[in-house]
Amino acid sequence: MKIRYFDNSATTKVKKEVMDKMFPYFVESYGNPSSLYALGRIAKAGIEEARKQVANLINCDKNEIYFTSGGTESDNTALKGIMYLNKNKGKHLITTKIEHHAILNTCKTLEENGYKVTYLNVDKEGIIDLEELINAITKDTVLISVMFANNEIGSIEPIEKVGRIAKEKGIIFHTDAVQACGNVEIDVKKMNIDMLSLSGHKIGAPKGIGALYVNKTIEFKKLIDGGHQERDKRAGTENVAGMIGLGEACEIAKNNMEAHVHKLQKLRDFYFSEIQNEIPDIQINGSMEHRLSGNSNISFKGIDGNELLMKLDEKGICASAGSACSSGSGMPSHVLTAIGVTSEYAEGTLRVTFGDENTKEDVEYLVENLTQIVKEIRYGK
Ligand code: PLP
């Protein structure tokens, strides 16, 4: 059976060009980048080239990029690295109720260690209120962390405005841009972003590689102790091929952004209009205006989301009940709760996230099967 993959926010297929660029670093230029002989120097040069490619995607200096193992480590490093270093200045940080668990559970650990966290509300579209942010700032506030775009409902936050507020108040601003990178134009200088997390496997690079951007004026405490890699900020022998792959994926994302966004938006809008025509009692979650081009999140009234997913799987369709990380927990997702989706809708939520490989024919197949399955579950036919 042909597999139709609609879960590109969970992870993406590694791009062929990325694989080709990585391959020699496994079998030819496999030296340790810390080694002084040529094989090591070639690996090191490859890493520095990749660092430049990552920096170009978000308009920062290459020496402001630190490679990590992914979005989760970048988020942990940003929050703990700033809060621990500045503990004598203040112990308060502001974030939102709809962050990924990489941020929320890091905040939980910080709270267990005596730090105070304010979780901003969002409106029914999943967007924060800037007045609430301003009012939450105290003399103890050291860090604001607001995600660029939400992984479940795709809502894009007013990041440039948050950056301006943080700058005016002299507070460090971090954004989790794991879902936004490669899908939205990001300029950390223009947007006054001090720190930014990104992840390779969301943009056609492998799993287990990511990066943290940190403005060069900002000090942070390292998370992992050991050798002197990554300018003494992230110990451990480098994932050379992963870094090369991430660099290449960032360059491809930068060069193809416009066409990529346009294509995904067209597929997504076609899907929305077809589902609205074919299936009654549905609700589209998230903002229609400020939304990732490839994201759709629809709740089907009176449907069990897991049953829906299993029946789609039988047809070769891969999608998600919400966030890959929270599905299976049996609880409505914290994001759907925060935007006020009622339980009769929330339990039947399907996230379909489009990618470069999807075609209109794939979407037609999805709509046809989804319509049939919803009918079967609702009316037994
Ligand atoms: N932040 C967001 C918004 C995400 O969507 C994800 C992954 O789904 C992460 C962080 C974690 O990234 P990684 O899987 O690279 O650890």
CSV table of C-alpha atoms and ligand atoms in Angstrom, one decimal:
chain,number,residue,atom,x,y,z
A,1,MET,CA,0.0,0.0,0.0
A,2,LYS,CA,1.2,3.5,-0.8
A,3,ILE,CA,2.0,5.5,2.3
A,4,ARG,CA,0.6,9.1,2.3
A,5,TYR,CA,2.6,11.1,4.9
A,6,PHE,CA,0.8,14.0,6.4
A,7,ASP,CA,2.7,14.4,9.7
A,8,ASN,CA,5.4,16.8,8.7
A,9,SER,CA,5.3,18.7,12.0
A,10,ALA,CA,6.2,15.5,13.8
A,11,THR,CA,9.1,14.9,11.6
A,12,THR,CA,10.2,15.0,7.9
A,13,LYS,CA,11.9,12.7,5.4
A,14,VAL,CA,15.6,13.5,5.1
A,15,LYS,CA,16.1,15.3,1.8
A,16,LYS,CA,18.2,13.5,-0.9
A,17,GLU,CA,20.5,16.5,-1.3
A,18,VAL,CA,21.0,16.5,2.5
A,19,MET,CA,21.9,12.8,2.5
A,20,ASP,CA,24.3,13.2,-0.4
A,21,LYS,CA,26.1,16.1,1.4
A,22,MET,CA,26.3,14.1,4.7
A,23,PHE,CA,27.5,10.7,3.2
A,24,PRO,CA,31.2,11.6,2.7
A,25,TYR,CA,31.5,12.6,6.4
A,26,PHE,CA,30.6,9.0,7.4
A,27,VAL,CA,33.0,7.2,5.2
A,28,GLU,CA,35.7,9.6,3.9
A,29,SER,CA,36.1,12.7,6.0
A,30,TYR,CA,35.3,10.8,9.2
A,31,GLY,CA,38.0,12.4,11.3
A,32,ASN,CA,37.4,13.8,14.8
A,33,PRO,CA,37.1,17.6,14.3
A,34,SER,CA,39.4,18.1,17.3
A,35,SER,CA,42.2,16.2,15.6
A,36,LEU,CA,45.0,18.2,14.0
A,37,TYR,CA,45.7,16.1,11.0
A,38,ALA,CA,44.0,16.7,7.6
A,39,LEU,CA,41.1,14.3,8.2
A,40,GLY,CA,40.1,16.1,11.3
A,41,ARG,CA,40.7,19.5,9.7
A,42,ILE,CA,38.3,18.7,6.9
A,43,ALA,CA,35.6,17.7,9.3
A,44,LYS,CA,36.1,20.9,11.2
A,45,ALA,CA,35.9,23.0,8.0
A,46,GLY,CA,32.7,21.2,7.1
A,47,ILE,CA,31.2,22.1,10.5
A,48,GLU,CA,32.1,25.8,10.1
A,49,GLU,CA,30.6,25.9,6.6
A,50,ALA,CA,27.4,24.3,8.0
A,51,ARG,CA,27.4,26.8,10.9
A,52,LYS,CA,27.4,29.6,8.3
A,53,GLN,CA,24.5,28.0,6.4
A,54,VAL,CA,22.4,27.8,9.6
A,55,ALA,CA,23.3,31.4,10.5
A,56,ASN,CA,22.2,32.6,7.0
A,57,LEU,CA,18.7,31.2,7.5
A,58,ILE,CA,18.0,33.5,10.5
A,59,ASN,CA,20.4,36.3,9.7
A,60,CYS,CA,22.9,36.0,12.5
A,61,ASP,CA,26.7,35.7,12.8
A,62,LYS,CA,28.0,32.2,12.4
A,63,ASN,CA,29.7,32.5,15.8
A,64,GLU,CA,26.2,33.0,17.4
A,65,ILE,CA,25.2,29.4,16.4
A,66,TYR,CA,25.8,26.5,18.8
A,67,PHE,CA,25.0,23.0,17.5
A,68,THR,CA,22.9,20.8,19.9
A,69,SER,CA,21.1,17.4,19.7
A,70,GLY,CA,17.8,19.1,18.7
A,71,GLY,CA,15.0,21.4,19.7
A,72,THR,CA,14.6,19.9,23.2
A,73,GLU,CA,18.3,20.4,24.1
A,74,SER,CA,18.3,23.9,22.6
A,75,ASP,CA,15.2,24.9,24.7
A,76,ASN,CA,16.7,23.4,27.9
A,77,THR,CA,20.0,25.2,27.3
A,78,ALA,CA,18.3,28.5,26.7
A,79,LEU,CA,16.1,28.5,29.7
A,80,LYS,CA,18.4,26.8,32.3
A,81,GLY,CA,21.5,28.5,30.8
A,82,ILE,CA,20.0,32.0,31.3
A,83,MET,CA,18.1,31.4,34.6
A,84,TYR,CA,21.0,29.6,36.4
A,85,LEU,CA,23.6,32.2,35.3
A,86,ASN,CA,21.4,35.2,36.4
A,87,LYS,CA,20.0,33.8,39.6
A,88,ASN,CA,21.3,36.8,41.6
A,89,LYS,CA,19.6,39.2,39.2
A,90,GLY,CA,16.2,37.7,39.3
A,91,LYS,CA,14.4,34.4,39.3
A,92,HIS,CA,11.3,35.1,37.2
A,93,LEU,CA,10.6,34.0,33.6
A,94,ILE,CA,7.6,34.5,31.4
A,95,THR,CA,6.4,32.0,28.9
A,96,THR,CA,3.0,30.8,27.4
A,97,LYS,CA,0.5,28.1,28.2
A,98,ILE,CA,0.9,26.6,24.7
A,99,GLU,CA,4.6,25.9,24.6
A,100,HIS,CA,6.0,22.5,23.6
A,101,HIS,CA,6.8,20.2,26.5
A,102,ALA,CA,10.5,20.9,25.9
A,103,ILE,CA,9.8,24.4,27.3
A,104,LEU,CA,7.0,23.5,29.8
A,105,ASN,CA,8.8,20.7,31.5
A,106,THR,CA,12.0,22.7,31.7
A,107,CYS,CA,9.9,25.4,33.4
A,108,LYS,CA,8.6,22.8,35.8
A,109,THR,CA,12.2,21.8,36.7
A,110,LEU,CA,13.1,25.5,37.2
A,111,GLU,CA,10.0,25.9,39.5
A,112,GLU,CA,11.1,22.9,41.5
A,113,ASN,CA,14.4,24.7,42.0
A,114,GLY,CA,12.9,27.9,43.3
A,115,TYR,CA,12.3,29.9,40.1
A,116,LYS,CA,9.0,31.6,39.4
A,117,VAL,CA,7.3,31.2,36.0
A,118,THR,CA,4.3,33.1,34.5
A,119,TYR,CA,2.4,31.3,31.8
A,120,LEU,CA,0.6,33.7,29.5
A,121,ASN,CA,-2.9,32.9,28.3
A,122,VAL,CA,-3.7,32.8,24.6
A,123,ASP,CA,-7.0,33.8,22.8
A,124,LYS,CA,-9.2,31.4,20.9
A,125,GLU,CA,-6.8,31.6,18.0
A,126,GLY,CA,-3.8,30.7,20.1
A,127,ILE,CA,-2.3,34.2,20.1
A,128,ILE,CA,-0.8,35.8,23.2
A,129,ASP,CA,-2.0,39.2,24.5
A,130,LEU,CA,0.9,41.8,24.5
A,131,GLU,CA,-0.8,43.8,27.4
A,132,GLU,CA,-0.8,40.7,29.5
A,133,LEU,CA,2.9,40.2,28.7
A,134,ILE,CA,3.8,43.8,29.7
A,135,ASN,CA,1.8,43.5,32.9
A,136,ALA,CA,3.5,40.2,33.8
A,137,ILE,CA,7.0,41.8,33.8
A,138,THR,CA,8.5,42.4,37.2
A,139,LYS,CA,11.9,43.7,38.4
A,140,ASP,CA,12.8,40.0,38.8
A,141,THR,CA,12.1,39.0,35.2
A,142,VAL,CA,15.2,37.8,33.5
A,143,LEU,CA,13.8,35.9,30.5
A,144,ILE,CA,10.8,35.9,28.1
A,145,SER,CA,10.3,32.7,26.1
A,146,VAL,CA,7.5,32.7,23.5
A,147,MET,CA,7.3,30.1,20.8
A,148,PHE,CA,7.4,31.4,17.2
A,149,ALA,CA,4.7,29.0,15.9
A,150,ASN,CA,2.7,26.4,17.7
A,151,ASN,CA,3.3,22.8,16.8
A,152,GLU,CA,-0.3,21.7,17.2
A,153,ILE,CA,-2.5,24.5,15.8
A,154,GLY,CA,0.2,26.3,13.8
A,155,SER,CA,-0.6,29.8,15.2
A,156,ILE,CA,2.2,32.3,14.7
A,157,GLU,CA,2.9,34.6,17.6
A,158,PRO,CA,3.6,38.4,17.3
A,159,ILE,CA,7.4,37.7,17.7
A,160,GLU,CA,8.6,41.1,16.4
A,161,LYS,CA,6.4,42.9,18.9
A,162,VAL,CA,7.5,40.7,21.8
A,163,GLY,CA,11.1,41.4,20.8
A,164,ARG,CA,10.5,45.1,20.9
A,165,ILE,CA,8.9,44.9,24.4
A,166,ALA,CA,11.8,42.7,25.7
A,167,LYS,CA,14.4,45.1,24.3
A,168,GLU,CA,12.7,48.1,25.8
A,169,LYS,CA,12.5,46.4,29.2
A,170,GLY,CA,16.1,45.1,29.0
A,171,ILE,CA,14.9,41.4,29.3
A,172,ILE,CA,16.4,38.5,27.3
A,173,PHE,CA,14.1,37.1,24.7
A,174,HIS,CA,14.1,33.5,23.6
A,175,THR,CA,11.9,31.9,21.0
A,176,ASP,CA,11.3,28.2,20.2
A,177,ALA,CA,11.3,28.4,16.4
A,178,VAL,CA,11.4,24.6,15.9
A,179,GLN,CA,8.2,24.7,13.8
A,180,ALA,CA,8.7,28.1,12.2
A,181,CYS,CA,12.3,27.7,10.9
A,182,GLY,CA,12.2,27.1,7.2
A,183,ASN,CA,8.5,27.9,7.0
A,184,VAL,CA,8.5,31.6,8.0
A,185,GLU,CA,11.0,34.3,7.2
A,186,ILE,CA,13.1,34.9,10.4
A,187,ASP,CA,15.5,37.7,10.9
A,188,VAL,CA,16.8,37.6,14.5
A,189,LYS,CA,18.3,41.1,14.2
A,190,LYS,CA,15.2,42.8,12.9
A,191,MET,CA,13.0,40.9,15.3
A,192,ASN,CA,15.2,41.6,18.4
A,193,ILE,CA,15.4,37.9,19.2
A,194,ASP,CA,18.3,37.1,21.6
A,195,MET,CA,18.1,33.3,21.5
A,196,LEU,CA,16.3,30.9,19.1
A,197,SER,CA,15.9,27.1,19.1
A,198,LEU,CA,15.7,25.1,15.9
A,199,SER,CA,15.7,21.4,15.0
A,200,GLY,CA,17.0,19.5,12.0
A,201,HIS,CA,14.4,16.8,11.6
A,202,LYS,CA,11.6,19.3,11.0
A,203,ILE,CA,13.3,20.6,7.9
A,204,GLY,CA,14.6,17.6,6.0
A,205,ALA,CA,17.8,17.0,8.1
A,206,PRO,CA,18.1,13.9,10.4
A,207,LYS,CA,16.8,13.5,13.9
A,208,GLY,CA,19.3,14.3,16.7
A,209,ILE,CA,20.7,17.5,15.4
A,210,GLY,CA,19.6,21.1,16.1
A,211,ALA,CA,21.0,24.5,17.0
A,212,LEU,CA,20.7,27.3,19.5
A,213,TYR,CA,21.3,30.9,18.4
A,214,VAL,CA,22.6,33.1,21.1
A,215,ASN,CA,23.2,36.8,20.5
A,216,LYS,CA,26.9,37.5,21.1
A,217,THR,CA,26.2,40.0,23.8
A,218,ILE,CA,24.5,37.3,26.0
A,219,GLU,CA,26.2,35.0,28.4
A,220,PHE,CA,24.7,31.6,29.3
A,221,LYS,CA,25.7,28.7,31.4
A,222,LYS,CA,26.4,25.5,29.5
A,223,LEU,CA,24.2,22.5,30.1
A,224,ILE,CA,26.7,19.7,29.2
A,225,ASP,CA,30.1,19.5,30.8
A,226,GLY,CA,33.1,17.8,29.2
A,227,GLY,CA,35.4,18.8,26.4
A,228,HIS,CA,35.8,22.2,24.8
A,229,GLN,CA,33.6,21.7,21.7
A,230,GLU,CA,31.3,24.4,20.4
A,231,ARG,CA,33.4,27.2,21.8
A,232,ASP,CA,33.2,25.6,25.3
A,233,LYS,CA,29.4,25.8,25.4
A,234,ARG,CA,28.4,22.3,24.4
A,235,ALA,CA,30.7,19.4,25.2
A,236,GLY,CA,30.8,16.1,23.3
A,237,THR,CA,32.4,14.9,20.1
A,238,GLU,CA,30.5,16.6,17.3
A,239,ASN,CA,27.7,14.9,15.3
A,240,VAL,CA,29.7,16.0,12.2
A,241,ALA,CA,27.4,14.5,9.5
A,242,GLY,CA,24.3,15.8,11.4
A,243,MET,CA,25.7,19.3,11.4
A,244,ILE,CA,26.5,19.1,7.7
A,245,GLY,CA,23.0,17.9,7.1
A,246,LEU,CA,21.4,20.6,9.1
A,247,GLY,CA,23.5,23.3,7.3
A,248,GLU,CA,22.4,21.9,3.9
A,249,ALA,CA,18.8,21.7,5.0
A,250,CYS,CA,18.9,25.3,6.2
A,251,GLU,CA,20.4,26.5,2.8
A,252,ILE,CA,17.7,24.6,0.9
A,253,ALA,CA,15.0,26.1,3.2
A,254,LYS,CA,16.3,29.6,2.6
A,255,ASN,CA,16.5,29.3,-1.2
A,256,ASN,CA,13.1,27.6,-1.5
A,257,MET,CA,11.1,29.3,1.2
A,258,GLU,CA,8.7,31.2,-1.1
A,259,ALA,CA,7.8,28.2,-3.4
A,260,HIS,CA,7.6,25.9,-0.4
A,261,VAL,CA,5.2,28.1,1.6
A,262,HIS,CA,3.1,28.7,-1.5
A,263,LYS,CA,2.8,25.0,-2.3
A,264,LEU,CA,1.9,24.0,1.3
A,265,GLN,CA,-0.6,26.8,1.7
A,266,LYS,CA,-2.4,25.8,-1.5
A,267,LEU,CA,-2.7,22.1,-0.4
A,268,ARG,CA,-3.8,23.1,3.0
A,269,ASP,CA,-6.5,25.5,1.8
A,270,PHE,CA,-7.8,22.9,-0.6
A,271,TYR,CA,-8.0,20.4,2.2
A,272,PHE,CA,-9.8,22.9,4.5
A,273,SER,CA,-12.4,23.8,1.8
A,274,GLU,CA,-13.0,20.1,0.8
A,275,ILE,CA,-13.5,19.0,4.5
A,276,GLN,CA,-15.8,22.0,5.1
A,277,ASN,CA,-17.9,20.9,2.1
A,278,GLU,CA,-17.9,17.2,2.9
A,279,ILE,CA,-18.1,16.8,6.7
A,280,PRO,CA,-20.6,18.5,9.1
A,281,ASP,CA,-20.0,19.4,12.7
A,282,ILE,CA,-16.3,20.3,12.5
A,283,GLN,CA,-14.2,23.1,13.9
A,284,ILE,CA,-11.0,24.4,12.5
A,285,ASN,CA,-8.6,25.2,15.4
A,286,GLY,CA,-6.0,28.0,15.3
A,287,SER,CA,-5.7,31.3,13.5
A,288,MET,CA,-6.6,31.5,9.8
A,289,GLU,CA,-4.5,34.6,9.3
A,290,HIS,CA,-1.4,34.0,11.4
A,291,ARG,CA,-0.8,30.3,10.7
A,292,LEU,CA,2.0,28.0,9.4
A,293,SER,CA,1.3,27.3,5.8
A,294,GLY,CA,1.4,23.6,6.1
A,295,ASN,CA,-0.7,23.2,9.3
A,296,SER,CA,-4.3,22.1,9.6
A,297,ASN,CA,-5.9,21.2,12.9
A,298,ILE,CA,-9.6,20.1,12.7
A,299,SER,CA,-11.9,18.8,15.5
A,300,PHE,CA,-14.6,16.4,14.5
A,301,LYS,CA,-17.5,16.5,16.9
A,302,GLY,CA,-18.3,13.2,18.7
A,303,ILE,CA,-15.3,11.3,17.2
A,304,ASP,CA,-12.6,9.3,19.0
A,305,GLY,CA,-9.3,10.7,17.7
A,306,ASN,CA,-7.3,7.5,18.2
A,307,GLU,CA,-10.0,5.4,16.4
A,308,LEU,CA,-9.8,8.0,13.6
A,309,LEU,CA,-6.0,7.7,13.4
A,310,MET,CA,-6.1,3.9,13.4
A,311,LYS,CA,-8.6,3.8,10.6
A,312,LEU,CA,-6.6,6.3,8.6
A,313,ASP,CA,-3.5,4.1,9.2
A,314,GLU,CA,-5.3,1.2,7.6
A,315,LYS,CA,-5.6,3.3,4.5
A,316,GLY,CA,-1.9,4.2,4.5
A,317,ILE,CA,-2.5,7.7,5.8
A,318,CYS,CA,-0.1,9.1,8.5
A,319,ALA,CA,-1.5,12.0,10.6
A,320,SER,CA,-1.6,13.0,14.2
A,321,ALA,CA,-4.2,13.3,16.9
A,322,GLY,CA,-2.6,16.5,18.2
A,323,SER,CA,1.1,16.8,19.1
A,324,ALA,CA,3.1,13.6,18.5
A,325,CYS,CA,4.5,14.1,22.0
A,326,SER,CA,1.2,14.3,23.9
A,327,SER,CA,-0.8,11.8,21.9
A,328,GLY,CA,-1.5,8.6,23.7
A,329,SER,CA,-1.8,10.3,27.0
A,330,GLY,CA,-5.6,10.2,26.9
A,331,MET,CA,-5.8,13.8,28.1
A,332,PRO,CA,-7.0,16.6,25.8
A,333,SER,CA,-4.0,18.5,24.7
A,334,HIS,CA,-2.9,21.5,26.8
A,335,VAL,CA,-3.0,23.6,23.6
A,336,LEU,CA,-6.6,22.8,22.7
A,337,THR,CA,-7.6,23.4,26.4
A,338,ALA,CA,-5.8,26.8,26.3
A,339,ILE,CA,-7.8,27.9,23.3
A,340,GLY,CA,-11.1,26.7,24.8
A,341,VAL,CA,-12.0,23.7,22.6
A,342,THR,CA,-14.8,21.8,24.4
A,343,SER,CA,-14.2,18.1,25.1
A,344,GLU,CA,-16.8,16.8,22.6
A,345,TYR,CA,-14.7,18.4,19.9
A,346,ALA,CA,-11.2,18.2,21.4
A,347,GLU,CA,-11.3,14.3,21.6
A,348,GLY,CA,-11.8,14.1,17.8
A,349,THR,CA,-8.9,16.3,16.7
A,350,LEU,CA,-6.8,15.6,13.7
A,351,ARG,CA,-3.6,17.4,12.9
A,352,VAL,CA,-2.6,17.1,9.2
A,353,THR,CA,0.7,18.8,8.4
A,354,PHE,CA,1.7,19.0,4.7
A,355,GLY,CA,5.2,18.7,3.2
A,356,ASP,CA,7.0,19.2,0.0
A,357,GLU,CA,6.3,15.6,-1.2
A,358,ASN,CA,2.5,15.9,-0.9
A,359,THR,CA,0.4,16.3,-4.0
A,360,LYS,CA,-3.2,17.4,-4.7
A,361,GLU,CA,-4.0,13.7,-5.5
A,362,ASP,CA,-2.7,12.8,-2.0
A,363,VAL,CA,-5.1,15.3,-0.5
A,364,GLU,CA,-8.0,14.1,-2.5
A,365,TYR,CA,-7.3,10.5,-1.3
A,366,LEU,CA,-7.1,11.8,2.3
A,367,VAL,CA,-10.4,13.8,2.0
A,368,GLU,CA,-12.2,10.8,0.5
A,369,ASN,CA,-11.1,8.4,3.2
A,370,LEU,CA,-11.5,10.8,6.0
A,371,THR,CA,-15.1,11.6,4.9
A,372,GLN,CA,-15.9,7.9,4.8
A,373,ILE,CA,-14.3,7.1,8.1
A,374,VAL,CA,-16.0,9.9,10.0
A,375,LYS,CA,-19.3,8.7,8.6
A,376,GLU,CA,-18.5,5.1,9.7
A,377,ILE,CA,-17.6,6.2,13.2
A,378,ARG,CA,-20.6,8.6,13.6
A,379,TYR,CA,-23.3,6.5,12.0
A,380,GLY,CA,-21.9,3.0,11.6
A,381,LYS,CA,-21.9,3.1,7.8
B,1,PLP,N1,9.7,22.6,20.2
B,1,PLP,C1,8.7,22.4,19.3
B,1,PLP,C2,7.7,23.6,19.0
B,1,PLP,C3,8.5,21.2,18.7
B,1,PLP,O1,7.5,21.0,17.8
B,1,PLP,C4,9.4,20.2,19.0
B,1,PLP,C5,9.2,18.8,18.4
B,1,PLP,O2,8.1,18.4,18.0
B,1,PLP,C6,10.4,20.4,19.9
B,1,PLP,C7,10.5,21.6,20.5
B,1,PLP,C8,11.4,19.4,20.2
B,1,PLP,O3,12.4,19.2,19.2
B,1,PLP,P1,13.3,17.9,19.0
B,1,PLP,O4,12.4,16.8,18.6
B,1,PLP,O5,14.3,18.3,18.0
B,1,PLP,O6,13.9,17.6,20.3
